[in-house]
Short mmCIF file of C-alpha atoms and ligand atoms in Angstrom, two decimals:
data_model
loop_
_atom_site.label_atom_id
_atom_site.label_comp_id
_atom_site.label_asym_id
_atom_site.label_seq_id
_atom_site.Cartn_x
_atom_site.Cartn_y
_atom_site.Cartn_z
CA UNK A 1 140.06 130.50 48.74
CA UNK A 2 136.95 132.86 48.77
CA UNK A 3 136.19 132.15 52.52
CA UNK A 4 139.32 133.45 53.37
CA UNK A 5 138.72 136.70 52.08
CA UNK A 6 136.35 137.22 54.48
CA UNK A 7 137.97 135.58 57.43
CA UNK A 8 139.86 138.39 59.02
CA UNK A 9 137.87 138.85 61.67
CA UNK A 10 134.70 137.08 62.88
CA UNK A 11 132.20 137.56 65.27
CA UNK A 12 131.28 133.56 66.33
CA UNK A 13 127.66 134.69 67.07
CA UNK A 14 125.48 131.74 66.53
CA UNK A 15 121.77 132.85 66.76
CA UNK A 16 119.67 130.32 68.24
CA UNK A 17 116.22 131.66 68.31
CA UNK A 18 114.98 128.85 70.85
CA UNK A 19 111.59 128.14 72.42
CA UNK A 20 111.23 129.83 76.17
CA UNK A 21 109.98 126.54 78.28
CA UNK A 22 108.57 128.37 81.02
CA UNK A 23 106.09 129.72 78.58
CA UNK A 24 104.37 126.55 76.63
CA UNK A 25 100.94 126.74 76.80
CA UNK A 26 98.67 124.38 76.98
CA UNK A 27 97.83 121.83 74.26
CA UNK A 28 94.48 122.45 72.73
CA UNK A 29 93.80 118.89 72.24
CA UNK A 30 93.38 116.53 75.32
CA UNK A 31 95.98 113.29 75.09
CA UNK A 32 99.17 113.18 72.84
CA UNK A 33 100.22 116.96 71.71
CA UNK A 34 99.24 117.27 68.07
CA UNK A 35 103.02 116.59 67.32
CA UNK A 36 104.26 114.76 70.15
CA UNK A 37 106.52 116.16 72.25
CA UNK A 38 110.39 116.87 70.69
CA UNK A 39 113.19 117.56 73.20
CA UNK A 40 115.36 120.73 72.38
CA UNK A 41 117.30 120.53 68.91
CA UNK A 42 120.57 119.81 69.44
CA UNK A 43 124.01 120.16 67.83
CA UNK A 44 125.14 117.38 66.35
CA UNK A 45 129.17 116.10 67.12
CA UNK A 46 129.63 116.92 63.26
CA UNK A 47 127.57 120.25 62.62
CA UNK A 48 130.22 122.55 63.13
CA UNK A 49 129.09 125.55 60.93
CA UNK A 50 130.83 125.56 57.68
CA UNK A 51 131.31 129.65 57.75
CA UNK A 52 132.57 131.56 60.61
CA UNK A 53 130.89 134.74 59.51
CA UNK A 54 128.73 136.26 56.78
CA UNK A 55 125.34 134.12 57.96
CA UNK A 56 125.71 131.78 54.59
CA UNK A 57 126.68 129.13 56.69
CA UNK A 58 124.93 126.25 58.00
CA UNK A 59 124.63 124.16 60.43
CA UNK A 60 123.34 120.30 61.51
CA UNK A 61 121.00 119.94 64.07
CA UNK A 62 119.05 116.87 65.42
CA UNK A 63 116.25 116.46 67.81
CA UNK A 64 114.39 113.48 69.70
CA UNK A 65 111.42 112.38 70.05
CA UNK A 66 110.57 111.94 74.05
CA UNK A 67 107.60 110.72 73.71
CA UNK A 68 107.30 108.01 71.62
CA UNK A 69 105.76 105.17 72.07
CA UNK A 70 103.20 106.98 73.75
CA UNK A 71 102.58 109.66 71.82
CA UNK A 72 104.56 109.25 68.56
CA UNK A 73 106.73 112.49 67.25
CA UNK A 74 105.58 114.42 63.89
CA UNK A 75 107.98 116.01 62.16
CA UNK A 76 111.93 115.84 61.11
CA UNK A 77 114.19 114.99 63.60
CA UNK A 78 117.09 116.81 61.80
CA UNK A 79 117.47 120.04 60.30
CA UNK A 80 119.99 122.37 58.69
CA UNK A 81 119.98 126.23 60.10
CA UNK A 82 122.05 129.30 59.28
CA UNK A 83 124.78 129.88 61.60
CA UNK A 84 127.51 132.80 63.09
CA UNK A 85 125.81 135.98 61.73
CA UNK A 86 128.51 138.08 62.60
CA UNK A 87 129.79 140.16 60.28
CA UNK A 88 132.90 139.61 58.39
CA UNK A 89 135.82 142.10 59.08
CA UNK A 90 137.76 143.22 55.41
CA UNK A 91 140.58 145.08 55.97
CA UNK A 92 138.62 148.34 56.43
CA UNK A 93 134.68 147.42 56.04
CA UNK A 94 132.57 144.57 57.27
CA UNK A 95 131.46 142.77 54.64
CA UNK A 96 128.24 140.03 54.57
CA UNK A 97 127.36 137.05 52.53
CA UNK A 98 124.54 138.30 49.96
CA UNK A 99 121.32 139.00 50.59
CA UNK A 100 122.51 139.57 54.42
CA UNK A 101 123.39 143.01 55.04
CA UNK A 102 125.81 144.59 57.73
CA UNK A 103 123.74 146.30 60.42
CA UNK A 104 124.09 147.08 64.32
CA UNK A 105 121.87 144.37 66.12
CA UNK A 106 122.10 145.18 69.94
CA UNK A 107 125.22 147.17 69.82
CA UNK A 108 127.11 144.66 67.57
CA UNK A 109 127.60 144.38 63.52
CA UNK A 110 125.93 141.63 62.62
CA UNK A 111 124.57 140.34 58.86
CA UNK A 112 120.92 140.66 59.11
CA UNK A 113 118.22 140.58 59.29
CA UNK A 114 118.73 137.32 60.94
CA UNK A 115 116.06 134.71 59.93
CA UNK A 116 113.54 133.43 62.43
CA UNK A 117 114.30 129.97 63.23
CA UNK A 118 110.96 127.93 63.25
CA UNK A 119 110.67 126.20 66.11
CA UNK A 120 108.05 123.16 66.75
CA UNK A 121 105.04 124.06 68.22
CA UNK A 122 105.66 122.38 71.62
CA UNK A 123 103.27 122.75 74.05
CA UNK A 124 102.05 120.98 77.95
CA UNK A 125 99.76 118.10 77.46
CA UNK A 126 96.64 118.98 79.64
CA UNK A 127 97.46 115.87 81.69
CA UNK A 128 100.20 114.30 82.91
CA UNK A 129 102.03 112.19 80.05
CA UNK A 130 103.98 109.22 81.59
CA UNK A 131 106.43 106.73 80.20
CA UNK A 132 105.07 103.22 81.25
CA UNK A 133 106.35 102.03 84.75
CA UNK A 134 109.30 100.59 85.38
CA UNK A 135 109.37 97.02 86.63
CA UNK A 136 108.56 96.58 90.44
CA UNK A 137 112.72 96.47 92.29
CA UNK A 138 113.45 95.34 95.81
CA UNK A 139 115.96 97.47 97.72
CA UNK A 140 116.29 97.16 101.12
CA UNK A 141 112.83 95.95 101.94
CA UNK A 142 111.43 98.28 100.16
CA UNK A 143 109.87 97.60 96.91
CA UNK A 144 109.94 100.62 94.53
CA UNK A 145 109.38 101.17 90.23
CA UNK A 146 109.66 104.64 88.85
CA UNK A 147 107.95 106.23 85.40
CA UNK A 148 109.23 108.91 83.66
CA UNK A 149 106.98 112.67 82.95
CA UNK A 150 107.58 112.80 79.25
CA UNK A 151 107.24 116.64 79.33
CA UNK A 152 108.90 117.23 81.91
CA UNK A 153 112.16 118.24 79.90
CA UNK A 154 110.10 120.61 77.74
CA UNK A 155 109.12 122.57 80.86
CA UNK A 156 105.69 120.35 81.44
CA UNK A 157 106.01 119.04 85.09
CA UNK A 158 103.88 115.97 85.72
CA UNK A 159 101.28 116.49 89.15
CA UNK A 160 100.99 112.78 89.87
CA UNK A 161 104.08 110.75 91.69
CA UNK A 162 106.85 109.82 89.24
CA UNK A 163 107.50 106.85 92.05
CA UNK A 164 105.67 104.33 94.48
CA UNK A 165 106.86 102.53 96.88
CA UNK A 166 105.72 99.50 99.20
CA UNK A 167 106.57 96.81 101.29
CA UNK A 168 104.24 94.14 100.02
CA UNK A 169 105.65 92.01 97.21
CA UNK A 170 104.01 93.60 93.86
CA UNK A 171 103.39 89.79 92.94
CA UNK A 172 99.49 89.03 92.13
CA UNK A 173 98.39 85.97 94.04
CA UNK A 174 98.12 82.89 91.49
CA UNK A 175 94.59 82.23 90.65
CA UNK A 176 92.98 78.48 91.25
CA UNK A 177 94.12 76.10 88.40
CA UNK A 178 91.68 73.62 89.30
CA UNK A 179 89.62 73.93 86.66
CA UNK A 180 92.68 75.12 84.25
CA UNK A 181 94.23 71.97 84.90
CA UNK A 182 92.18 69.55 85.54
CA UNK A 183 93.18 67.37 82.47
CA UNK A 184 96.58 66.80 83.65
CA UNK A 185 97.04 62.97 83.39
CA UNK A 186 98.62 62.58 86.85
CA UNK A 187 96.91 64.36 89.36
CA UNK A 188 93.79 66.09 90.71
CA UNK A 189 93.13 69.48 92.29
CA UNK A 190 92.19 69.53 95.79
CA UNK A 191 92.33 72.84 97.12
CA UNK A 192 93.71 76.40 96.37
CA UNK A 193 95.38 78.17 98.79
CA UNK A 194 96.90 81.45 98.68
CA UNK A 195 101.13 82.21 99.21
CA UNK A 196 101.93 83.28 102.59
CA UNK A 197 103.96 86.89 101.45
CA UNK A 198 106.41 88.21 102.90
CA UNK A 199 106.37 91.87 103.06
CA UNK A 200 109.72 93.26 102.56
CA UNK A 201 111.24 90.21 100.71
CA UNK A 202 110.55 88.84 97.26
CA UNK A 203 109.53 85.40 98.59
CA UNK A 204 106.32 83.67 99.69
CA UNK A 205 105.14 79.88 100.68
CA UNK A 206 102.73 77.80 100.23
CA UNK A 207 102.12 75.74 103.19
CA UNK A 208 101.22 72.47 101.75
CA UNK A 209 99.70 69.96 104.19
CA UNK A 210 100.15 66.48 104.17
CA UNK A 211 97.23 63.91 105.40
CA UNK A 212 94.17 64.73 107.14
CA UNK A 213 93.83 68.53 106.97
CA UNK A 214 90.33 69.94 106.81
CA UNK A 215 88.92 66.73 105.80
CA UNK A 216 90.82 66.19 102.62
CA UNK A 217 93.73 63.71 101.79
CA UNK A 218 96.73 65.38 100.42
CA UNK A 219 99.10 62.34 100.44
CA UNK A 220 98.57 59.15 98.31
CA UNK A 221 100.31 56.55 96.74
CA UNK A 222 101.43 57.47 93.64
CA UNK A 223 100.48 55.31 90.71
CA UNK A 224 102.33 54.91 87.29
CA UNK A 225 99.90 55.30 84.02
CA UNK A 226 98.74 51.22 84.42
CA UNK A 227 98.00 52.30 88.30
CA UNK A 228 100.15 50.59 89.56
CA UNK A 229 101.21 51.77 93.11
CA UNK A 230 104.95 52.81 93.48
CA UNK A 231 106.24 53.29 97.33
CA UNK A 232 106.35 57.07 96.91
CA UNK A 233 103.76 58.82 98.65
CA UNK A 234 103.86 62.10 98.05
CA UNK A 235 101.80 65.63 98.24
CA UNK A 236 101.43 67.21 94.80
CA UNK A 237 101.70 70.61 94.02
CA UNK A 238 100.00 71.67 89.91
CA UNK A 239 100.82 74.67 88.82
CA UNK A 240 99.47 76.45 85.75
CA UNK A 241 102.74 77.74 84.49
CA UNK A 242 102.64 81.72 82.70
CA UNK A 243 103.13 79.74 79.50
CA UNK A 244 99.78 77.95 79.68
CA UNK A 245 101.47 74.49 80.41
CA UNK A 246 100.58 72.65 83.37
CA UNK A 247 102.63 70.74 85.47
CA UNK A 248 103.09 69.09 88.57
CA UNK A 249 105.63 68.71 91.28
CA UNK A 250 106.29 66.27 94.30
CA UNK A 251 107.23 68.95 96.82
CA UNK A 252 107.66 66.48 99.68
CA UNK A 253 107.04 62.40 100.81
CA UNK A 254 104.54 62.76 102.97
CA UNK A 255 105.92 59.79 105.43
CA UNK A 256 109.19 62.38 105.53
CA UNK A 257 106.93 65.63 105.95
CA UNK A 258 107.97 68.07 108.74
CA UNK A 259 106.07 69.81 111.50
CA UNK A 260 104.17 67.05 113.46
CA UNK A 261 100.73 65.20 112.77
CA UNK A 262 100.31 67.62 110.34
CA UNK A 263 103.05 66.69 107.69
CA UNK A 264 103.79 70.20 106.62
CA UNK A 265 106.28 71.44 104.01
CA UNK A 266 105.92 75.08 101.98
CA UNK A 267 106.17 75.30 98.52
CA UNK A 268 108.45 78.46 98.27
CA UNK A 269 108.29 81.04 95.37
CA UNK A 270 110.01 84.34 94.33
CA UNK A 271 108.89 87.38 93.04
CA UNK A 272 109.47 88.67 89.78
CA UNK A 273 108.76 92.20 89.94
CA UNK A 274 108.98 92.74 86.19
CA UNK A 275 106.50 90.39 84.87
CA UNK A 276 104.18 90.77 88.51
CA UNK A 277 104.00 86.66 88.48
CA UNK A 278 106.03 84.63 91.47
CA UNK A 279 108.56 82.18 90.13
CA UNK A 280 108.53 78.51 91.58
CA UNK A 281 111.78 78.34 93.11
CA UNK A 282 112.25 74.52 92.45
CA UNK A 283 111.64 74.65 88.82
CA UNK A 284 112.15 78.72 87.88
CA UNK A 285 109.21 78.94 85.74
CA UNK A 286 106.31 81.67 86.53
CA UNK A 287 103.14 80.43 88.00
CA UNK A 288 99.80 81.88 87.58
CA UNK A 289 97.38 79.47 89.12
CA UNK A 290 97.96 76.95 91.56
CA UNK A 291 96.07 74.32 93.39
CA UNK A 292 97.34 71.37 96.09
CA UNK A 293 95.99 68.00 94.42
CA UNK A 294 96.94 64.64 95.27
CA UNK A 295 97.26 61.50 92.76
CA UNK A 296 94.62 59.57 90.98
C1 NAG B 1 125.52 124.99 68.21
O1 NAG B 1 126.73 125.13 67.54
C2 NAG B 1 127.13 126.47 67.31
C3 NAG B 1 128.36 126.45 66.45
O2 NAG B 1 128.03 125.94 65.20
C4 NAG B 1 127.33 127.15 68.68
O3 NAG B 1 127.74 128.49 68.49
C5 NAG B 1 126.02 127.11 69.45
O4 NAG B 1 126.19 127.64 70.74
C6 NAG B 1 125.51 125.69 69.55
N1 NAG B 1 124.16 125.71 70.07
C7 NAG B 1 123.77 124.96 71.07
C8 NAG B 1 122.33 125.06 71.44
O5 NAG B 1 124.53 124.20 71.66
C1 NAG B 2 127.45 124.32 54.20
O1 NAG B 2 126.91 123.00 54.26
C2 NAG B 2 125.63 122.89 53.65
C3 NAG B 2 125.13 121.47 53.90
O2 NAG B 2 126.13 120.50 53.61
C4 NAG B 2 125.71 123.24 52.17
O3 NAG B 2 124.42 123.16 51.58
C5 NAG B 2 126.25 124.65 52.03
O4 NAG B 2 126.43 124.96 50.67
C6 NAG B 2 127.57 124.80 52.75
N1 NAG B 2 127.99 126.18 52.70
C7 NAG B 2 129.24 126.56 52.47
C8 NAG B 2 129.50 128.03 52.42
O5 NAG B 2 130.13 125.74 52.30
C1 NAG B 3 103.79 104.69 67.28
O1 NAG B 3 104.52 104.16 66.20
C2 NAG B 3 104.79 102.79 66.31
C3 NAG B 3 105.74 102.40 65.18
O2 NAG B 3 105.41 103.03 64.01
C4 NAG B 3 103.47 102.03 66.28
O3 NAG B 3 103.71 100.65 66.39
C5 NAG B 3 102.62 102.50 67.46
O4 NAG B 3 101.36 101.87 67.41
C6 NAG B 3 102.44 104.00 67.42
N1 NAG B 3 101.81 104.42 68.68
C7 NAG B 3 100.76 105.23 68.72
C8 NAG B 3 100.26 105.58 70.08
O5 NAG B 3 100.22 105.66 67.70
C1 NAG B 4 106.28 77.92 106.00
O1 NAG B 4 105.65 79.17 105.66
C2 NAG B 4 105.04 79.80 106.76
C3 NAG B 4 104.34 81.05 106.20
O2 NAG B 4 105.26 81.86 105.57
C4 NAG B 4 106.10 80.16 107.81
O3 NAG B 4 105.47 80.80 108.91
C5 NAG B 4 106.82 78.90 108.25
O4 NAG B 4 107.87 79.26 109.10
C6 NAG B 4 107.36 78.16 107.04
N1 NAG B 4 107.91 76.87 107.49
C7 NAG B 4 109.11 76.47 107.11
C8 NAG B 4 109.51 75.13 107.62
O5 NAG B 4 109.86 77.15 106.45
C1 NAG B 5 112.40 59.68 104.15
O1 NAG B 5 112.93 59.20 105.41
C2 NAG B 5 113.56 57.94 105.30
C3 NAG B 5 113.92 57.50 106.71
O2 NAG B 5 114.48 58.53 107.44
C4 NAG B 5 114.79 58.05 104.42
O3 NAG B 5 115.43 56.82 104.26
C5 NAG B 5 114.32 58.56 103.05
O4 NAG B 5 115.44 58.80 102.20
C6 NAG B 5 113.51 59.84 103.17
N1 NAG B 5 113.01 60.18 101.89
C7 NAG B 5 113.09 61.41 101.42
C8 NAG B 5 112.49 61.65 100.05
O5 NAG B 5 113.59 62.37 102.02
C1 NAG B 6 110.77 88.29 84.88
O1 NAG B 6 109.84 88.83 83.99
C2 NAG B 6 110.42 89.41 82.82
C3 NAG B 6 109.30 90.08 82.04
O2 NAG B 6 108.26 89.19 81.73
C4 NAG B 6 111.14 88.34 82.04
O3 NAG B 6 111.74 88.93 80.90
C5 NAG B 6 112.20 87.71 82.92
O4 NAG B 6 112.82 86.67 82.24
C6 NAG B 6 111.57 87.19 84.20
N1 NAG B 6 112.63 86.70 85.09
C7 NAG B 6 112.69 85.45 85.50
C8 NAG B 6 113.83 85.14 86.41
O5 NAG B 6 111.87 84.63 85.16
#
């Protein structure tokens, strides 16, 4: 086999001319870099060079994009380059694949002249470049989310925090769904309140009242659709749900209400620090507008 006349000796010098990350400059554009930004090219599991010496070789090499979908990547993400340079040892000369010729590169034979390996023109966005956040995560009774500096491999380090971290849920309050909902055939909005949160925990409640609180009348009879009164009296809790529906729910009789004159019962909800909405525990669905109604 022709290789193997060369193969008595090899030098397994790979040259990898590769980019020196402390020294990117800065981009000249503000925003994405022109190309995006590619991590380092790597070796792939299966580009083992197919020449141990002589520099006719090559070798497979892929490369990421780290930045996309921000800033989308320009550019191949694989590449062939020539690999171990070193100069083949016959019995009594070294001996090179044509056109490389043997020649003494920092004390060692080596085929040559070695070819510059292009490398992308990476550089450091002139601000920080972040992946979007993570979703909001209770731990402890802490609640933390984390984004990524998308340079920050290259050798761009981000200034801004890379974390944040707070007690108070990272649920939005719902908004009023009075108006939202006010076509719902069984009920009628009375009042918006907001959740009671619970810092440190990923639940809040809605204190709903029963009768005679601030004026207003929480608890009536409910009535089927030919109003007719059933024996349920109840205080009614609609709920624009994240989907857009509205719907309703009976969260206590008010005859059976706790706490006193008062007839009090909460409404509990969790917090679902992905989406930023609180979940109604009773029915799992996301809520973004609420409002205490009674029947009509
Ligand atoms: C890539 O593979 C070659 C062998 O083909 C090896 O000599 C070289 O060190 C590898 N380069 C990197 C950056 O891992
Ligand atoms: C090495 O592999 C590359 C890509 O498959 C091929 O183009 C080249 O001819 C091969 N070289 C040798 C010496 O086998
Ligand atoms: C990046 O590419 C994707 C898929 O091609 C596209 O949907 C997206 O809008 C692009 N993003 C930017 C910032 O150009
Ligand atoms: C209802 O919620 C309020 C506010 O979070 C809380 O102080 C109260 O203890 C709750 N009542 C019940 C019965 O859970
Ligand atoms: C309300 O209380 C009455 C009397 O204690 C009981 O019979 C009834 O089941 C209760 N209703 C509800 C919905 O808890
Ligand atoms: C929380 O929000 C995410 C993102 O909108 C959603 O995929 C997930 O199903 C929600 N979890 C619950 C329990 O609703």
């Amino acid at each position: 086999m022709k290789t193997q006349q060369y193969i008595l000796f090899c030098f397994l010098t790979f040259y990898f001319i590769g980019v020196s990350f402390a020294q990117l400059a800065k981009c000249a554009e503000p925003g994405c870099p022109a190309n995006g930004v590619w991590g380092e090219w790597k070796n792939d599991t299966k580009s083992i060079c197919n020449m141990t010496c002589g520099g006719c070789g090559t070798s497979f090499q892929t490369r990421e994009c780290l930045s996309t979908p921000v800033c989308n990547c320009t550019g191949n993400s694989h590449r062939y380059i020539g690999c171990n340079f070193g100069a083949c040892e016959y019995p009594t000369q070294k001996t090179c694949c044509p056109p490389y010729l043997p020649m003494v590169i920092n004390g060692v034979y080596m085929c040559g002249p070695v070819p510059k390996t292009i490398e992308s023109t990476a550089c450091c966005p002139q601000t920080d470049l972040f992946s979007p956040w993570t979703g909001w995560q209770l731990s402890g009774n802490m609640w933390s989310r984390t984004r990524k500096c998308i340079a920050e491999s290259i050798g761009c380090p981000c200034t801004a925090a890379q974390t944040q971290a707070q007690t108070q849920p990272p649920c939005s309050q719902p908004g009023d769904a009075t108006e939202y909902c006010k076509n719902i055939p069984v009920g009628r909005g009375v009042k918006h309140q907001d959740l009671v949160l619970n810092n440190g925990e990923d639940s809040a409640d809605l204190v709903m009242f029963g009768e005679n609180q601030d004026g207003n009348t929480y608890c009536q009879l409910l009535t089927d659709e030919y109003s007719a009164e059933n024996r349920f009296e109840g205080a009614l809790l609609i709920m624009r749900e994240a989907s857009g529906v509205c719907t309703t729910d009976t969260v206590f009789e008010c005859v059976n209400g706790t706490d006193g004159d008062t007839k009090r019962r909460n409404a509990t909800f969790t917090c679902n620090g992905t989406s930023g909405n609180w979940i109604y525990d009773y029915t799992g669905k996301e809520v973004i507008a609420t409002v205490i109604g009674s029947w009509v």
